GROMACS .gro file of C-alpha atoms in nm:
model
  322
    1MET     CA    1  12.325  12.699  10.522
    2PRO     CA    2  12.172  12.926  10.252
    3THR     CA    3  11.795  12.969  10.269
    4LEU     CA    4  11.525  13.051  10.018
    5LYS     CA    5  11.528  13.404  10.156
    6ASP     CA    6  11.895  13.432  10.063
    7VAL     CA    7  11.818  13.315   9.708
    8ALA     CA    8  11.541  13.571   9.672
    9LYS     CA    9  11.771  13.848   9.795
   10ARG     CA   10  12.050  13.742   9.558
   11ALA     CA   11  11.812  13.729   9.259
   12ASN     CA   12  11.636  14.050   9.365
   13VAL     CA   13  11.291  13.886   9.366
   14SER     CA   14  11.033  13.810   9.632
   15ILE     CA   15  11.055  13.491   9.837
   16ALA     CA   16  10.732  13.370   9.674
   17THR     CA   17  10.878  13.423   9.326
   18ALA     CA   18  11.195  13.238   9.425
   19SER     CA   19  10.987  12.947   9.557
   20TYR     CA   20  10.775  12.929   9.241
   21ALA     CA   21  11.086  12.936   9.023
   22ILE     CA   22  11.268  12.661   9.211
   23ASN     CA   23  10.957  12.439   9.213
   24GLY     CA   24  10.909  12.478   8.838
   25SER     CA   25  10.589  12.682   8.839
   26LYS     CA   26  10.461  12.788   8.497
   27LEU     CA   27  10.358  13.121   8.650
   28ILE     CA   28  10.720  13.234   8.634
   29THR     CA   29  10.879  13.353   8.310
   30PRO     CA   30  11.179  13.156   8.182
   31GLU     CA   31  11.402  13.460   8.233
   32THR     CA   32  11.305  13.499   8.600
   33LYS     CA   33  11.331  13.127   8.659
   34ASN     CA   34  11.681  13.119   8.514
   35LYS     CA   35  11.785  13.420   8.726
   36VAL     CA   36  11.664  13.246   9.043
   37LEU     CA   37  11.831  12.914   8.957
   38VAL     CA   38  12.161  13.089   8.884
   39ALA     CA   39  12.139  13.270   9.218
   40ALA     CA   40  12.064  12.944   9.399
   41LYS     CA   41  12.364  12.777   9.239
   42GLU     CA   42  12.595  13.068   9.318
   43ILE     CA   43  12.520  13.062   9.691
   44GLY     CA   44  12.493  12.681   9.713
   45TYR     CA   45  12.123  12.659   9.794
   46HIS     CA   46  11.951  12.316   9.774
   47PRO     CA   47  11.578  12.264   9.835
   48ASN     CA   48  11.489  12.068  10.146
   49GLY     CA   49  11.336  11.758   9.991
   50SER     CA   50  11.209  11.625  10.323
   51ALA     CA   51  11.028  11.946  10.404
   52LYS     CA   52  10.880  11.969  10.056
   53ASN     CA   53  10.752  11.611  10.072
   54LEU     CA   54  10.619  11.666  10.421
   55LYS     CA   55  10.396  11.942  10.287
   56LYS     CA   56  10.273  11.707  10.013
   57ASN     CA   57  10.236  11.427  10.270
   58ARG     CA   58  10.438  11.209  10.037
   59SER     CA   59  10.795  11.080  10.033
   60GLU     CA   60  10.770  10.997   9.661
   61ILE     CA   61  10.965  10.680   9.736
   62ILE     CA   62  10.855  10.323   9.663
   63GLY     CA   63  10.998  10.038   9.870
   64LEU     CA   64  11.081   9.696   9.725
   65PHE     CA   65  11.126   9.437  10.000
   66LEU     CA   66  11.305   9.115   9.905
   67SER     CA   67  11.412   8.817  10.114
   68GLY     CA   68  11.755   8.828   9.945
   69PHE     CA   69  11.943   8.884   9.621
   70THR     CA   70  12.078   8.531   9.584
   71GLY     CA   71  12.069   8.406   9.227
   72PRO     CA   72  12.017   8.570   8.888
   73PHE     CA   73  11.637   8.593   8.902
   74PHE     CA   74  11.592   8.948   9.029
   75ASN     CA   75  11.763   9.169   8.768
   76GLU     CA   76  11.479   9.179   8.516
   77LEU     CA   77  11.215   9.209   8.789
   78LEU     CA   78  11.397   9.509   8.935
   79GLU     CA   79  11.434   9.665   8.591
   80GLY     CA   80  11.061   9.639   8.526
   81ILE     CA   81  10.968   9.799   8.858
   82GLN     CA   82  11.230  10.071   8.821
   83ASP     CA   83  11.114  10.167   8.471
   84VAL     CA   84  10.763  10.241   8.597
   85VAL     CA   85  10.885  10.415   8.915
   86ILE     CA   86  11.111  10.650   8.719
   87GLU     CA   87  10.839  10.721   8.464
   88ARG     CA   88  10.611  10.827   8.750
   89GLY     CA   89  10.877  11.062   8.891
   90TYR     CA   90  10.934  10.856   9.205
   91GLU     CA   91  11.242  10.693   9.354
   92MET     CA   92  11.286  10.334   9.466
   93VAL     CA   93  11.468  10.182   9.761
   94VAL     CA   94  11.540   9.809   9.771
   95CYS     CA   95  11.563   9.630  10.105
   96ALA     CA   96  11.676   9.272  10.151
   97THR     CA   97  11.636   9.161  10.510
   98VAL     CA   98  11.520   8.872  10.723
   99ASP     CA   99  11.375   9.032  11.033
  100ARG     CA  100  11.412   9.413  11.021
  101HIS     CA  101  11.173   9.611  10.808
  102ARG     CA  102  11.222   9.959  10.953
  103LEU     CA  103  11.144  10.151  10.633
  104LEU     CA  104  10.817   9.962  10.608
  105ILE     CA  105  10.714   9.975  10.972
  106GLU     CA  106  10.803  10.343  11.014
  107LYS     CA  107  10.629  10.420  10.682
  108HIS     CA  108  10.918  10.595  10.515
  109VAL     CA  109  10.781  10.486  10.176
  110ASP     CA  110  10.456  10.574  10.001
  111GLY     CA  111  10.394  10.218   9.894
  112ALA     CA  112  10.561   9.878   9.903
  113ILE     CA  113  10.615   9.584   9.671
  114ILE     CA  114  10.693   9.269   9.870
  115LEU     CA  115  10.868   8.950   9.762
  116ASN     CA  116  10.986   8.851  10.108
  117TYR     CA  117  10.837   8.554  10.290
  118HIS     CA  118  10.996   8.673  10.617
  119ILE     CA  119  10.742   8.956  10.634
  120THR     CA  120  10.431   8.813  10.797
  121ASP     CA  121  10.077   8.837  10.666
  122GLN     CA  122   9.975   8.998  10.994
  123LEU     CA  123  10.231   9.277  10.957
  124ILE     CA  124  10.113   9.343  10.602
  125GLU     CA  125   9.750   9.357  10.713
  126ASP     CA  126   9.841   9.595  10.997
  127LEU     CA  127  10.043   9.833  10.778
  128ALA     CA  128   9.852   9.845  10.449
  129SER     CA  129   9.646  10.162  10.419
  130SER     CA  130   9.542  10.430  10.170
  131ARG     CA  131   9.857  10.616  10.276
  132MET     CA  132  10.075  10.309  10.213
  133PRO     CA  133   9.925  10.045   9.984
  134ILE     CA  134  10.109   9.716   9.937
  135VAL     CA  135  10.149   9.488   9.636
  136LEU     CA  136  10.244   9.126   9.704
  137LEU     CA  137  10.436   8.903   9.465
  138ASP     CA  138  10.469   8.599   9.690
  139ARG     CA  139  10.133   8.530   9.858
  140LYS     CA  140   9.764   8.609   9.874
  141VAL     CA  141   9.656   8.870  10.126
  142GLU     CA  142   9.310   9.012  10.065
  143GLY     CA  143   9.230   9.368  10.169
  144PRO     CA  144   9.124   9.709  10.035
  145PHE     CA  145   9.483   9.835  10.025
  146THR     CA  146   9.664   9.519   9.914
  147LYS     CA  147   9.686   9.354   9.574
  148ASN     CA  148   9.841   9.023   9.470
  149VAL     CA  149  10.039   9.010   9.145
  150LEU     CA  150  10.117   8.639   9.131
  151LEU     CA  151  10.271   8.405   8.878
  152PRO     CA  152  10.058   8.131   8.720
  153ASN     CA  153  10.270   7.866   8.890
  154GLU     CA  154  10.024   7.579   8.865
  155ALA     CA  155   9.964   7.638   8.494
  156GLY     CA  156  10.339   7.633   8.427
  157ILE     CA  157  10.387   7.306   8.612
  158GLU     CA  158  10.085   7.156   8.435
  159GLN     CA  159  10.255   7.226   8.101
  160SER     CA  160  10.574   7.063   8.233
  161VAL     CA  161  10.397   6.744   8.338
  162GLU     CA  162  10.211   6.726   8.006
  163HIS     CA  163  10.540   6.761   7.819
  164LEU     CA  164  10.690   6.465   8.007
  165VAL     CA  165  10.377   6.252   7.974
  166LYS     CA  166  10.381   6.302   7.597
  167LYS     CA  167  10.742   6.180   7.598
  168GLY     CA  168  10.634   5.862   7.773
  169HIS     CA  169  10.760   5.920   8.127
  170LYS     CA  170  10.581   5.708   8.390
  171ARG     CA  171  10.777   5.799   8.704
  172ILE     CA  172  10.840   6.167   8.764
  173GLY     CA  173  11.006   6.327   9.066
  174PHE     CA  174  10.996   6.683   9.199
  175ILE     CA  175  11.268   6.909   9.341
  176ALA     CA  176  11.106   7.152   9.585
  177GLY     CA  177  11.245   7.455   9.763
  178ALA     CA  178  11.194   7.589  10.114
  179ILE     CA  179  10.855   7.495  10.257
  180ASP     CA  180  10.774   7.858  10.347
  181SER     CA  181  10.805   7.979   9.985
  182TYR     CA  182  10.464   8.056   9.832
  183ASP     CA  183  10.581   8.011   9.472
  184GLY     CA  184  10.771   7.692   9.551
  185GLU     CA  185  10.483   7.529   9.736
  186THR     CA  186  10.230   7.641   9.475
  187ARG     CA  187  10.444   7.475   9.210
  188LEU     CA  188  10.457   7.156   9.417
  189LYS     CA  189  10.079   7.169   9.458
  190GLY     CA  190  10.039   7.215   9.082
  191PHE     CA  191  10.268   6.918   9.023
  192LEU     CA  192  10.067   6.686   9.247
  193GLN     CA  193   9.743   6.799   9.084
  194ALA     CA  194   9.882   6.743   8.735
  195MET     CA  195  10.014   6.398   8.828
  196GLU     CA  196   9.671   6.303   8.959
  197LYS     CA  197   9.504   6.440   8.647
  198HIS     CA  198   9.725   6.223   8.426
  199GLN     CA  199   9.678   5.925   8.659
  200ILE     CA  200  10.049   5.893   8.734
  201ARG     CA  201  10.138   5.764   9.076
  202PHE     CA  202  10.378   5.987   9.269
  203LEU     CA  203  10.615   5.817   9.512
  204PRO     CA  204  10.681   6.024   9.828
  205GLU     CA  205  11.050   5.930   9.817
  206ASP     CA  206  11.076   6.110   9.481
  207LEU     CA  207  11.025   6.448   9.647
  208ILE     CA  208  11.361   6.620   9.701
  209ARG     CA  209  11.391   6.929   9.920
  210ALA     CA  210  11.655   7.197   9.853
  211ASP     CA  211  11.668   7.577   9.900
  212PHE     CA  212  11.645   7.718   9.545
  213THR     CA  213  12.024   7.746   9.494
  214GLU     CA  214  12.230   7.547   9.246
  215LEU     CA  215  12.451   7.413   9.525
  216SER     CA  216  12.152   7.287   9.722
  217GLY     CA  217  12.020   7.113   9.410
  218LEU     CA  218  12.358   6.946   9.359
  219LEU     CA  219  12.391   6.826   9.719
  220SER     CA  220  12.030   6.715   9.755
  221MET     CA  221  12.040   6.516   9.431
  222LYS     CA  222  12.372   6.356   9.527
  223GLN     CA  223  12.217   6.237   9.853
  224TYR     CA  224  11.907   6.114   9.672
  225LEU     CA  225  12.111   5.910   9.423
  226GLU     CA  226  12.300   5.749   9.709
  227ASP     CA  227  11.989   5.667   9.909
  228GLN     CA  228  11.766   5.525   9.633
  229GLN     CA  229  11.807   5.206   9.433
  230THR     CA  230  11.589   5.314   9.140
  231TYR     CA  231  11.517   5.661   9.005
  232PRO     CA  232  11.246   5.850   8.817
  233THR     CA  233  11.307   5.896   8.446
  234ALA     CA  234  11.240   6.270   8.488
  235PHE     CA  235  11.240   6.546   8.750
  236ILE     CA  236  11.058   6.878   8.754
  237SER     CA  237  11.226   7.146   8.963
  238ALA     CA  238  11.064   7.445   9.135
  239ASN     CA  239  11.333   7.665   8.979
  240ASP     CA  240  11.615   7.653   8.724
  241GLU     CA  241  11.904   7.677   8.966
  242MET     CA  242  11.811   7.364   9.161
  243ALA     CA  243  11.758   7.180   8.832
  244MET     CA  244  12.108   7.280   8.715
  245GLY     CA  245  12.265   7.159   9.038
  246ALA     CA  246  12.074   6.831   9.017
  247ILE     CA  247  12.186   6.778   8.658
  248LYS     CA  248  12.549   6.820   8.766
  249ALA     CA  249  12.499   6.555   9.037
  250VAL     CA  250  12.352   6.313   8.783
  251GLN     CA  251  12.636   6.377   8.538
  252GLU     CA  252  12.899   6.332   8.811
  253LYS     CA  253  12.752   5.988   8.877
  254GLY     CA  254  12.819   5.900   8.514
  255MET     CA  255  12.456   5.918   8.403
  256SER     CA  256  12.323   6.096   8.097
  257VAL     CA  257  12.073   6.383   8.075
  258PRO     CA  258  11.815   6.337   7.931
  259ASN     CA  259  11.870   5.970   7.838
  260ASP     CA  260  11.884   5.844   8.198
  261ILE     CA  261  11.700   6.128   8.373
  262ALA     CA  262  11.532   6.429   8.208
  263PHE     CA  263  11.497   6.765   8.383
  264ILE     CA  264  11.263   7.064   8.365
  265GLY     CA  265  11.319   7.390   8.554
  266PHE     CA  266  11.110   7.701   8.613
  267ASP     CA  267  11.189   8.074   8.551
  268ASP     CA  268  11.411   8.057   8.240
  269ILE     CA  269  11.702   8.249   8.389
  270ALA     CA  270  11.958   8.378   8.138
  271LEU     CA  271  12.196   8.085   8.195
  272ALA     CA  272  11.931   7.820   8.123
  273GLN     CA  273  11.974   7.828   7.745
  274TYR     CA  274  12.355   7.803   7.771
  275PHE     CA  275  12.365   7.527   8.031
  276GLN     CA  276  12.478   7.180   7.921
  277PRO     CA  277  12.243   7.040   7.821
  278PRO     CA  278  12.027   7.350   7.761
  279LEU     CA  279  11.749   7.343   8.018
  280THR     CA  280  11.383   7.286   7.936
  281THR     CA  281  11.193   7.530   8.155
  282VAL     CA  282  10.893   7.756   8.209
  283ARG     CA  283  10.975   8.111   8.103
  284VAL     CA  284  10.858   8.384   8.339
  285LEU     CA  285  10.848   8.730   8.182
  286LYS     CA  286  11.015   8.882   8.485
  287LYS     CA  287  11.042   9.240   8.361
  288GLN     CA  288  10.673   9.241   8.271
  289TRP     CA  289  10.594   9.098   8.616
  290GLY     CA  290  10.781   9.389   8.776
  291MET     CA  291  10.609   9.646   8.555
  292GLU     CA  292  10.265   9.504   8.635
  293ALA     CA  293  10.344   9.512   9.009
  294ALA     CA  294  10.455   9.876   8.993
  295GLU     CA  295  10.160   9.988   8.778
  296THR     CA  296   9.923   9.817   9.021
  297LEU     CA  297  10.086   9.995   9.315
  298PHE     CA  298  10.053  10.337   9.151
  299GLU     CA  299   9.686  10.271   9.076
  300LEU     CA  300   9.637  10.203   9.447
  301LEU     CA  301   9.828  10.521   9.532
  302GLU     CA  302   9.592  10.713   9.304
  303GLY     CA  303   9.302  10.585   9.513
  304LYS     CA  304   9.144  10.363   9.249
  305LYS     CA  305   8.891  10.129   9.407
  306HIS     CA  306   8.873   9.858   9.144
  307VAL     CA  307   9.225   9.779   9.035
  308GLN     CA  308   9.244   9.503   8.776
  309VAL     CA  309   9.564   9.298   8.783
  310GLU     CA  310   9.672   9.166   8.445
  311PRO     CA  311   9.792   8.803   8.446
  312VAL     CA  312  10.168   8.758   8.412
  313PRO     CA  313  10.242   8.560   8.093
  314ILE     CA  314  10.451   8.242   8.101
  315GLU     CA  315  10.580   8.026   7.818
  316PHE     CA  316  10.695   7.663   7.814
  317ILE     CA  317  11.043   7.638   7.656
  318SER     CA  318  11.150   7.293   7.535
  319ARG     CA  319  11.526   7.234   7.518
  320SER     CA  320  11.770   6.944   7.524
  321SER     CA  321  11.740   6.847   7.893
  322THR     CA  322  11.418   6.659   7.808
   0.00000   0.00000   0.00000
């Protein structure tokens, strides 16, 4: 394998000059730099990225750890993170796993953004350091090297309940996701608080559990309609996909949306506006969420002590499903 010494010999310069040229030093004239790069290309020399990063004590890689890629939610989030990572001259690796987090545990990344409820709080607390700060999108973990960039879930659900109350609904149900999801349970908590605020009684049997997928929403709502004699006039769902599945179950039973049962989702995925009927929902600016998470992580990497996290904007979108 060609070495830097071979490049220097081929270009008829010193090893130090060859190194400066390949690493883009401004101390080297453009002519010399070009001569060195041509020599490197001719003999097939490639810099050892691992060795270079070892000297800098940095991998220049950011890790994004997700619990999975199921559903259309992640594209804009990934785009937002990636835009910032590329602008900073770093690379990004994306890991979706349930119980193996080797890149995180072995610290192959300079910093991590986590949206993965399978990774425990204890592991995050043990790993977060000045050498590897961590930004969390799915829970609150307080520490000098962790930051939480969370969605205003409760505020979004509050707007949803208010919308239904203004339309005269007196019995409102909720479609929740997995119990170990921070966002899902925070939305359920916000729902219960908003119902109490508006003095609307919530019936425990009107809580439906699914797993955030459209299919789970369909099956869970089908079972609910079979088991219950009377139904709420509206449901709020912890995400759009479950709401879409539930709407299909209601329609298959010969009922009308929103005349028999109205539905509100959360996230405003791309399909929501084209669904039949178009879905009323809470819009999450997912790309902006990703950008804020990445900017926060780089501020931690720069050693800033007082990192201010900007709130992620949401917007209530009224459509035909209510």
